[in-house]
mmCIF file of C-alpha atoms in Angstrom:
data_model
loop_
_atom_site.group_PDB
_atom_site.id
_atom_site.type_symbol
_atom_site.label_atom_id
_atom_site.label_comp_id
_atom_site.label_asym_id
_atom_site.label_seq_id
_atom_site.Cartn_x
_atom_site.Cartn_y
_atom_site.Cartn_z
ATOM 1 C CA UNK A 17 -12.766 34.373 -29.670
ATOM 2 C CA UNK A 18 -11.734 37.757 -29.187
ATOM 3 C CA UNK A 19 -11.175 38.977 -25.573
ATOM 4 C CA UNK A 20 -9.772 41.375 -23.266
ATOM 5 C CA UNK A 21 -7.717 39.318 -20.937
ATOM 6 C CA UNK A 22 -4.422 40.541 -21.551
ATOM 7 C CA UNK A 23 -5.378 44.184 -21.403
ATOM 8 C CA UNK A 24 -7.091 43.701 -17.995
ATOM 9 C CA UNK A 25 -4.209 41.434 -16.831
ATOM 10 C CA UNK A 26 -1.684 43.978 -17.727
ATOM 11 C CA UNK A 27 -3.478 46.873 -16.145
ATOM 12 C CA UNK A 28 -3.566 44.962 -12.735
ATOM 13 C CA UNK A 29 0.472 44.471 -13.410
ATOM 14 C CA UNK A 30 0.012 40.504 -13.358
ATOM 15 C CA UNK A 31 2.091 38.143 -15.182
ATOM 16 C CA UNK A 32 0.291 35.193 -17.076
ATOM 17 C CA UNK A 33 1.519 32.782 -14.391
ATOM 18 C CA UNK A 34 0.116 34.916 -11.682
ATOM 19 C CA UNK A 35 -3.341 35.262 -13.261
ATOM 20 C CA UNK A 36 -3.388 31.663 -14.033
ATOM 21 C CA UNK A 37 -2.588 30.701 -10.335
ATOM 22 C CA UNK A 38 -5.363 33.045 -9.175
ATOM 23 C CA UNK A 39 -7.979 31.339 -11.431
ATOM 24 C CA UNK A 40 -6.577 27.676 -11.109
ATOM 25 C CA UNK A 41 -4.944 27.078 -14.614
ATOM 26 C CA UNK A 42 -1.484 27.250 -16.182
ATOM 27 C CA UNK A 43 0.482 30.111 -17.626
ATOM 28 C CA UNK A 44 0.200 28.373 -20.966
ATOM 29 C CA UNK A 45 -3.740 28.233 -20.704
ATOM 30 C CA UNK A 46 -3.672 32.065 -20.045
ATOM 31 C CA UNK A 47 -1.435 32.649 -23.146
ATOM 32 C CA UNK A 48 -3.603 30.606 -25.245
ATOM 33 C CA UNK A 49 -6.680 32.386 -24.294
ATOM 34 C CA UNK A 50 -4.802 35.940 -24.807
ATOM 35 C CA UNK A 51 -3.650 34.907 -28.413
ATOM 36 C CA UNK A 52 -7.179 33.373 -29.221
ATOM 37 C CA UNK A 53 -5.882 29.672 -29.681
ATOM 38 C CA UNK A 54 -8.063 28.445 -26.982
ATOM 39 C CA UNK A 55 -11.771 29.213 -25.776
ATOM 40 C CA UNK A 56 -11.888 28.689 -22.028
ATOM 41 C CA UNK A 57 -14.759 26.485 -20.576
ATOM 42 C CA UNK A 58 -17.924 28.518 -19.219
ATOM 43 C CA UNK A 59 -16.606 27.884 -15.876
ATOM 44 C CA UNK A 60 -13.133 29.454 -16.563
ATOM 45 C CA UNK A 61 -14.662 32.383 -18.338
ATOM 46 C CA UNK A 62 -16.791 32.998 -15.405
ATOM 47 C CA UNK A 63 -13.763 32.938 -12.875
ATOM 48 C CA UNK A 64 -11.802 35.225 -15.215
ATOM 49 C CA UNK A 65 -14.762 37.674 -15.454
ATOM 50 C CA UNK A 66 -15.336 37.475 -11.730
ATOM 51 C CA UNK A 67 -11.579 38.150 -11.030
ATOM 52 C CA UNK A 68 -11.690 41.258 -13.181
ATOM 53 C CA UNK A 69 -15.124 42.203 -11.795
ATOM 54 C CA UNK A 70 -16.784 42.496 -15.045
ATOM 55 C CA UNK A 71 -19.434 40.373 -17.041
ATOM 56 C CA UNK A 72 -18.528 37.517 -19.235
ATOM 57 C CA UNK A 73 -19.948 39.663 -22.212
ATOM 58 C CA UNK A 74 -17.534 42.526 -21.269
ATOM 59 C CA UNK A 75 -14.514 39.964 -21.296
ATOM 60 C CA UNK A 76 -15.238 38.084 -24.575
ATOM 61 C CA UNK A 77 -16.345 39.524 -27.684
ATOM 62 C CA UNK A 78 -19.053 37.138 -28.897
ATOM 63 C CA UNK A 79 -20.335 39.271 -31.629
ATOM 64 C CA UNK A 80 -17.078 39.755 -33.393
ATOM 65 C CA UNK A 81 -15.993 36.179 -33.174
ATOM 66 C CA UNK A 82 -16.801 33.006 -35.238
ATOM 67 C CA UNK A 83 -18.994 30.589 -34.016
ATOM 68 C CA UNK A 84 -17.639 27.111 -33.475
#
């Protein structure tokens, strides 16, 4: 699913590891989300959106993504 995680993470000058620690997942999980290899659970999506102070819909592009 297309998302803005990498863009927003880099704007805050965070590494994947740092962001992962802030939301309770591994660096590998953040990387997989950023390269669209992994769709996060609704709770992780919520935590990421909350961290960036935006809605889940602003963080993840549901309209442009294939439904699984």
